[in-house]
Amino acid sequence: MNDPTLKVQSGAASLQGRRSANEDYAGFAQPRARDAAMHGVVAALADGVGGMRGGRVAAELSVRSFLEAYYSLPETYGVEQLAARILTSVNNWIYAVGRRDPDLEGMSTTFSALILRGRQAHVIHIGDSRIYRLRGEHLEKLTEDHTLPGPDMSHILYRAIGIENSVRADYATHLLEVHDRFLLCSDGVHGSLRESVILAIL
């Protein structure tokens, strides 16, 4: 290709489902050409932990804070270092507020982000939301759920933003190819739809 510019199309959808409130929050940032070349394009998804007060607040705060901070910090840090720095700060705030404010007691959230920068896809992940890649006819799950083993325990997270005073995200890179499609989704999607259905939709 003569034009090296990264071209991306995005879309988002969310339904409340059977819960009393929708605790998902998604964001997408495609900045001006110069910032896109230096930092890339970012999509992020968070799903507030059910049963905890303030799950939606934690989800929205995580996504908004990540998108805003990512573009404000120097790209010389590298994607992994940038993500770790941002998520540590977000986690510290959510953890502290969740133990200080009765209205937000125990607030926590999953977090998954996809950064397309140059010819690489950077994956940052905490919790049981997922990132899939469709390449041709092959659907691949790029993240691992941070849930306890066993069918009766698979809904219990052992890693999420806000559940402990420190946080560690999984990080991986993948080479991009033209026409790659990525899906960021919460457990409301992958817990209800078989991968064959997800493949057909994509």
PDB file of C-alpha atoms in Angstrom:
ATOM      1  CA  MET A   1       0.000   0.000   0.000  1.00  0.00           C
ATOM      2  CA  ASN A   2       1.273   3.490  -0.863  1.00  0.00           C
ATOM      3  CA  ASP A   3      -0.779   5.041   1.954  1.00  0.00           C
ATOM      4  CA  PRO A   4       0.536   3.956   5.383  1.00  0.00           C
ATOM      5  CA  THR A   5      -2.347   5.582   7.263  1.00  0.00           C
ATOM      6  CA  LEU A   6      -4.231   3.255   9.580  1.00  0.00           C
ATOM      7  CA  LYS A   7      -7.874   3.123   8.499  1.00  0.00           C
ATOM      8  CA  VAL A   8     -10.357   1.970  11.125  1.00  0.00           C
ATOM      9  CA  GLN A   9     -14.125   1.653  11.356  1.00  0.00           C
ATOM     10  CA  SER A  10     -15.839   1.126  14.703  1.00  0.00           C
ATOM     11  CA  GLY A  11     -19.251   0.506  16.188  1.00  0.00           C
ATOM     12  CA  ALA A  12     -20.730  -0.162  19.617  1.00  0.00           C
ATOM     13  CA  ALA A  13     -23.880  -1.681  21.080  1.00  0.00           C
ATOM     14  CA  SER A  14     -25.064  -2.389  24.618  1.00  0.00           C
ATOM     15  CA  LEU A  15     -28.214  -3.844  26.142  1.00  0.00           C
ATOM     16  CA  GLN A  16     -29.194  -3.907  29.792  1.00  0.00           C
ATOM     17  CA  GLY A  17     -30.202  -7.569  29.795  1.00  0.00           C
ATOM     18  CA  ARG A  18     -31.643  -9.125  32.942  1.00  0.00           C
ATOM     19  CA  ARG A  19     -29.816  -6.909  35.423  1.00  0.00           C
ATOM     20  CA  SER A  20     -31.486  -3.925  37.045  1.00  0.00           C
ATOM     21  CA  ALA A  21     -28.904  -1.592  35.482  1.00  0.00           C
ATOM     22  CA  ASN A  22     -26.485  -1.583  32.563  1.00  0.00           C
ATOM     23  CA  GLU A  23     -22.976  -1.618  34.035  1.00  0.00           C
ATOM     24  CA  ASP A  24     -21.041  -1.731  30.741  1.00  0.00           C
ATOM     25  CA  TYR A  25     -19.142   1.239  29.364  1.00  0.00           C
ATOM     26  CA  ALA A  26     -17.248   1.438  26.076  1.00  0.00           C
ATOM     27  CA  GLY A  27     -15.162   4.134  24.442  1.00  0.00           C
ATOM     28  CA  PHE A  28     -13.313   4.668  21.176  1.00  0.00           C
ATOM     29  CA  ALA A  29     -10.753   7.332  20.286  1.00  0.00           C
ATOM     30  CA  GLN A  30      -9.420   8.052  16.818  1.00  0.00           C
ATOM     31  CA  PRO A  31      -7.455  11.292  17.174  1.00  0.00           C
ATOM     32  CA  ARG A  32      -5.991  13.674  14.635  1.00  0.00           C
ATOM     33  CA  ALA A  33      -3.453  12.256  12.208  1.00  0.00           C
ATOM     34  CA  ARG A  34      -0.369  13.310  14.171  1.00  0.00           C
ATOM     35  CA  ASP A  35      -1.624  11.911  17.487  1.00  0.00           C
ATOM     36  CA  ALA A  36      -2.808   8.756  15.747  1.00  0.00           C
ATOM     37  CA  ALA A  37       0.632   8.220  14.257  1.00  0.00           C
ATOM     38  CA  MET A  38       2.328   8.676  17.640  1.00  0.00           C
ATOM     39  CA  HIS A  39      -0.172   6.988  19.952  1.00  0.00           C
ATOM     40  CA  GLY A  40      -2.526   4.995  17.736  1.00  0.00           C
ATOM     41  CA  VAL A  41      -6.255   4.338  17.877  1.00  0.00           C
ATOM     42  CA  VAL A  42      -7.798   3.096  21.133  1.00  0.00           C
ATOM     43  CA  ALA A  43     -10.936   1.110  21.954  1.00  0.00           C
ATOM     44  CA  ALA A  44     -11.761   0.200  25.543  1.00  0.00           C
ATOM     45  CA  LEU A  45     -14.510  -1.694  27.348  1.00  0.00           C
ATOM     46  CA  ALA A  46     -15.282  -2.083  31.039  1.00  0.00           C
ATOM     47  CA  ASP A  47     -17.997  -4.069  32.800  1.00  0.00           C
ATOM     48  CA  GLY A  48     -18.802  -3.062  36.370  1.00  0.00           C
ATOM     49  CA  VAL A  49     -18.779  -6.052  38.694  1.00  0.00           C
ATOM     50  CA  GLY A  50     -22.341  -7.170  39.358  1.00  0.00           C
ATOM     51  CA  GLY A  51     -23.632  -7.135  42.894  1.00  0.00           C
ATOM     52  CA  MET A  52     -21.321  -4.308  43.905  1.00  0.00           C
ATOM     53  CA  ARG A  53     -22.406  -0.713  44.321  1.00  0.00           C
ATOM     54  CA  GLY A  54     -20.820   1.672  41.904  1.00  0.00           C
ATOM     55  CA  GLY A  55     -19.997  -0.890  39.217  1.00  0.00           C
ATOM     56  CA  ARG A  56     -21.163   1.423  36.436  1.00  0.00           C
ATOM     57  CA  VAL A  57     -19.222   4.324  37.963  1.00  0.00           C
ATOM     58  CA  ALA A  58     -16.057   2.213  38.084  1.00  0.00           C
ATOM     59  CA  ALA A  59     -16.548   1.080  34.474  1.00  0.00           C
ATOM     60  CA  GLU A  60     -17.078   4.567  33.073  1.00  0.00           C
ATOM     61  CA  LEU A  61     -14.274   6.072  35.126  1.00  0.00           C
ATOM     62  CA  SER A  62     -11.835   3.377  33.966  1.00  0.00           C
ATOM     63  CA  VAL A  63     -12.580   3.849  30.269  1.00  0.00           C
ATOM     64  CA  ARG A  64     -12.729   7.649  30.307  1.00  0.00           C
ATOM     65  CA  SER A  65      -9.584   7.967  32.417  1.00  0.00           C
ATOM     66  CA  PHE A  66      -7.661   5.543  30.233  1.00  0.00           C
ATOM     67  CA  LEU A  67      -8.566   7.293  26.986  1.00  0.00           C
ATOM     68  CA  GLU A  68      -7.816  10.771  28.321  1.00  0.00           C
ATOM     69  CA  ALA A  69      -4.566   9.863  30.069  1.00  0.00           C
ATOM     70  CA  TYR A  70      -3.232   7.709  27.249  1.00  0.00           C
ATOM     71  CA  TYR A  71      -3.148  10.611  24.804  1.00  0.00           C
ATOM     72  CA  SER A  72      -1.793  13.088  27.356  1.00  0.00           C
ATOM     73  CA  LEU A  73       1.318  11.088  28.329  1.00  0.00           C
ATOM     74  CA  PRO A  74       4.507  10.926  26.226  1.00  0.00           C
ATOM     75  CA  GLU A  75       4.528   8.064  23.723  1.00  0.00           C
ATOM     76  CA  THR A  76       8.193   7.444  24.627  1.00  0.00           C
ATOM     77  CA  TYR A  77       7.021   5.366  27.590  1.00  0.00           C
ATOM     78  CA  GLY A  78       5.795   2.601  25.277  1.00  0.00           C
ATOM     79  CA  VAL A  79       2.273   1.164  25.276  1.00  0.00           C
ATOM     80  CA  GLU A  80       2.781  -1.387  28.053  1.00  0.00           C
ATOM     81  CA  GLN A  81       4.342   1.155  30.399  1.00  0.00           C
ATOM     82  CA  LEU A  82       1.696   3.770  29.595  1.00  0.00           C
ATOM     83  CA  ALA A  83      -1.122   1.316  30.275  1.00  0.00           C
ATOM     84  CA  ALA A  84       0.402   0.119  33.543  1.00  0.00           C
ATOM     85  CA  ARG A  85       0.892   3.672  34.773  1.00  0.00           C
ATOM     86  CA  ILE A  86      -2.657   4.730  33.915  1.00  0.00           C
ATOM     87  CA  LEU A  87      -4.359   1.630  35.313  1.00  0.00           C
ATOM     88  CA  THR A  88      -2.370   1.794  38.550  1.00  0.00           C
ATOM     89  CA  SER A  89      -3.629   5.333  39.091  1.00  0.00           C
ATOM     90  CA  VAL A  90      -7.219   4.406  38.211  1.00  0.00           C
ATOM     91  CA  ASN A  91      -7.108   1.349  40.462  1.00  0.00           C
ATOM     92  CA  ASN A  92      -5.753   3.335  43.404  1.00  0.00           C
ATOM     93  CA  TRP A  93      -8.611   5.832  43.152  1.00  0.00           C
ATOM     94  CA  ILE A  94     -11.378   3.256  42.701  1.00  0.00           C
ATOM     95  CA  TYR A  95     -10.029   1.049  45.490  1.00  0.00           C
ATOM     96  CA  ALA A  96      -9.817   3.985  47.901  1.00  0.00           C
ATOM     97  CA  VAL A  97     -13.267   5.393  47.089  1.00  0.00           C
ATOM     98  CA  GLY A  98     -14.852   1.940  47.276  1.00  0.00           C
ATOM     99  CA  ARG A  99     -13.708   1.670  50.871  1.00  0.00           C
ATOM    100  CA  ARG A 100     -14.503   5.221  51.889  1.00  0.00           C
ATOM    101  CA  ASP A 101     -17.866   5.997  50.249  1.00  0.00           C
ATOM    102  CA  PRO A 102     -20.807   3.833  51.416  1.00  0.00           C
ATOM    103  CA  ASP A 103     -22.704   4.571  48.202  1.00  0.00           C
ATOM    104  CA  LEU A 104     -19.864   3.071  46.138  1.00  0.00           C
ATOM    105  CA  GLU A 105     -18.807   0.312  48.509  1.00  0.00           C
ATOM    106  CA  GLY A 106     -16.752  -2.407  46.829  1.00  0.00           C
ATOM    107  CA  MET A 107     -16.873  -0.742  43.406  1.00  0.00           C
ATOM    108  CA  SER A 108     -14.834  -2.629  40.811  1.00  0.00           C
ATOM    109  CA  THR A 109     -14.780  -3.386  37.105  1.00  0.00           C
ATOM    110  CA  THR A 110     -13.231  -5.454  34.360  1.00  0.00           C
ATOM    111  CA  PHE A 111     -11.176  -3.602  31.750  1.00  0.00           C
ATOM    112  CA  SER A 112     -10.046  -4.505  28.248  1.00  0.00           C
ATOM    113  CA  ALA A 113      -8.391  -2.186  25.748  1.00  0.00           C
ATOM    114  CA  LEU A 114      -7.201  -2.545  22.170  1.00  0.00           C
ATOM    115  CA  ILE A 115      -4.622  -0.103  20.827  1.00  0.00           C
ATOM    116  CA  LEU A 116      -3.893  -0.109  17.094  1.00  0.00           C
ATOM    117  CA  ARG A 117      -0.560   1.583  16.555  1.00  0.00           C
ATOM    118  CA  GLY A 118       1.507   1.289  13.401  1.00  0.00           C
ATOM    119  CA  ARG A 119       1.309  -2.342  12.326  1.00  0.00           C
ATOM    120  CA  GLN A 120       0.629  -3.735  15.778  1.00  0.00           C
ATOM    121  CA  ALA A 121      -2.409  -4.419  17.925  1.00  0.00           C
ATOM    122  CA  HIS A 122      -1.725  -3.994  21.635  1.00  0.00           C
ATOM    123  CA  VAL A 123      -4.048  -5.841  24.019  1.00  0.00           C
ATOM    124  CA  ILE A 124      -4.449  -4.769  27.674  1.00  0.00           C
ATOM    125  CA  HIS A 125      -6.746  -6.909  29.787  1.00  0.00           C
ATOM    126  CA  ILE A 126      -8.051  -7.375  33.342  1.00  0.00           C
ATOM    127  CA  GLY A 127     -11.090  -9.500  34.283  1.00  0.00           C
ATOM    128  CA  ASP A 128     -13.507 -11.561  32.203  1.00  0.00           C
ATOM    129  CA  SER A 129     -14.448  -9.242  29.395  1.00  0.00           C
ATOM    130  CA  ARG A 130     -12.821 -10.485  26.190  1.00  0.00           C
ATOM    131  CA  ILE A 131     -11.108  -9.389  22.993  1.00  0.00           C
ATOM    132  CA  TYR A 132     -11.516 -11.515  19.871  1.00  0.00           C
ATOM    133  CA  ARG A 133      -9.867 -11.170  16.471  1.00  0.00           C
ATOM    134  CA  LEU A 134     -11.448 -12.350  13.250  1.00  0.00           C
ATOM    135  CA  ARG A 135      -8.936 -12.874  10.445  1.00  0.00           C
ATOM    136  CA  GLY A 136     -10.420 -14.382   7.333  1.00  0.00           C
ATOM    137  CA  GLU A 137     -12.633 -17.195   8.639  1.00  0.00           C
ATOM    138  CA  HIS A 138     -10.607 -17.756  11.814  1.00  0.00           C
ATOM    139  CA  LEU A 139     -11.883 -16.386  15.141  1.00  0.00           C
ATOM    140  CA  GLU A 140      -9.280 -16.198  17.915  1.00  0.00           C
ATOM    141  CA  LYS A 141      -9.721 -15.198  21.560  1.00  0.00           C
ATOM    142  CA  LEU A 142      -6.832 -12.910  22.462  1.00  0.00           C
ATOM    143  CA  THR A 143      -7.481 -12.710  26.227  1.00  0.00           C
ATOM    144  CA  GLU A 144      -7.815 -15.111  29.144  1.00  0.00           C
ATOM    145  CA  ASP A 145     -10.567 -14.779  31.748  1.00  0.00           C
ATOM    146  CA  HIS A 146      -9.353 -13.959  35.245  1.00  0.00           C
ATOM    147  CA  THR A 147     -11.940 -16.133  36.980  1.00  0.00           C
ATOM    148  CA  LEU A 148     -11.681 -19.005  39.418  1.00  0.00           C
ATOM    149  CA  PRO A 149     -11.596 -22.530  37.918  1.00  0.00           C
ATOM    150  CA  GLY A 150     -14.625 -24.807  38.024  1.00  0.00           C
ATOM    151  CA  PRO A 151     -18.169 -24.386  36.660  1.00  0.00           C
ATOM    152  CA  ASP A 152     -19.547 -23.138  39.985  1.00  0.00           C
ATOM    153  CA  MET A 153     -16.750 -20.584  40.413  1.00  0.00           C
ATOM    154  CA  SER A 154     -16.342 -19.310  36.859  1.00  0.00           C
ATOM    155  CA  HIS A 155     -18.260 -16.099  37.640  1.00  0.00           C
ATOM    156  CA  ILE A 156     -15.878 -15.074  40.442  1.00  0.00           C
ATOM    157  CA  LEU A 157     -13.112 -12.704  39.408  1.00  0.00           C
ATOM    158  CA  TYR A 158      -9.704 -12.892  41.010  1.00  0.00           C
ATOM    159  CA  ARG A 159      -8.412  -9.873  39.062  1.00  0.00           C
ATOM    160  CA  ALA A 160     -10.311  -6.648  38.368  1.00  0.00           C
ATOM    161  CA  ILE A 161      -9.821  -2.935  38.809  1.00  0.00           C
ATOM    162  CA  GLY A 162     -10.702  -1.946  42.364  1.00  0.00           C
ATOM    163  CA  ILE A 163     -10.789  -5.301  44.145  1.00  0.00           C
ATOM    164  CA  GLU A 164      -7.252  -4.980  45.552  1.00  0.00           C
ATOM    165  CA  ASN A 165      -4.885  -2.103  46.313  1.00  0.00           C
ATOM    166  CA  SER A 166      -2.702  -3.095  43.358  1.00  0.00           C
ATOM    167  CA  VAL A 167      -3.570  -4.229  39.848  1.00  0.00           C
ATOM    168  CA  ARG A 168      -1.777  -6.154  37.100  1.00  0.00           C
ATOM    169  CA  ALA A 169      -2.984  -6.241  33.525  1.00  0.00           C
ATOM    170  CA  ASP A 170      -2.189  -8.848  30.892  1.00  0.00           C
ATOM    171  CA  TYR A 171      -0.374  -7.353  27.923  1.00  0.00           C
ATOM    172  CA  ALA A 172       0.268  -8.767  24.456  1.00  0.00           C
ATOM    173  CA  THR A 173       1.007  -7.556  20.936  1.00  0.00           C
ATOM    174  CA  HIS A 174      -0.175  -8.946  17.604  1.00  0.00           C
ATOM    175  CA  LEU A 175       0.772  -7.994  14.056  1.00  0.00           C
ATOM    176  CA  LEU A 176      -2.028  -6.308  12.136  1.00  0.00           C
ATOM    177  CA  GLU A 177      -3.252  -7.406   8.736  1.00  0.00           C
ATOM    178  CA  VAL A 178      -5.628  -5.626   6.372  1.00  0.00           C
ATOM    179  CA  HIS A 179      -9.292  -6.448   7.131  1.00  0.00           C
ATOM    180  CA  ASP A 180      -8.636  -7.735  10.664  1.00  0.00           C
ATOM    181  CA  ARG A 181     -11.768  -7.391  12.785  1.00  0.00           C
ATOM    182  CA  PHE A 182     -11.713  -7.110  16.562  1.00  0.00           C
ATOM    183  CA  LEU A 183     -14.518  -7.552  19.079  1.00  0.00           C
ATOM    184  CA  LEU A 184     -14.388  -6.264  22.646  1.00  0.00           C
ATOM    185  CA  CYS A 185     -17.250  -7.730  24.653  1.00  0.00           C
ATOM    186  CA  SER A 186     -18.410  -8.317  28.204  1.00  0.00           C
ATOM    187  CA  ASP A 187     -19.490 -11.671  29.630  1.00  0.00           C
ATOM    188  CA  GLY A 188     -23.064 -10.748  28.724  1.00  0.00           C
ATOM    189  CA  VAL A 189     -22.060 -11.491  25.119  1.00  0.00           C
ATOM    190  CA  HIS A 190     -19.567 -14.337  25.336  1.00  0.00           C
ATOM    191  CA  GLY A 191     -21.523 -15.964  28.151  1.00  0.00           C
ATOM    192  CA  SER A 192     -24.659 -16.095  25.995  1.00  0.00           C
ATOM    193  CA  LEU A 193     -23.372 -16.657  22.458  1.00  0.00           C
ATOM    194  CA  ARG A 194     -21.352 -19.577  21.147  1.00  0.00           C
ATOM    195  CA  GLU A 195     -18.160 -18.660  19.314  1.00  0.00           C
ATOM    196  CA  SER A 196     -19.728 -19.937  16.102  1.00  0.00           C
ATOM    197  CA  VAL A 197     -22.460 -17.303  16.487  1.00  0.00           C
ATOM    198  CA  ILE A 198     -19.929 -14.576  17.269  1.00  0.00           C
ATOM    199  CA  LEU A 199     -18.007 -15.614  14.151  1.00  0.00           C
ATOM    200  CA  ALA A 200     -21.142 -15.398  12.026  1.00  0.00           C
ATOM    201  CA  ILE A 201     -22.011 -11.941  13.374  1.00  0.00           C
ATOM    202  CA  LEU A 202     -18.521 -10.589  12.720  1.00  0.00           C
TER     203      LEU A 202
END
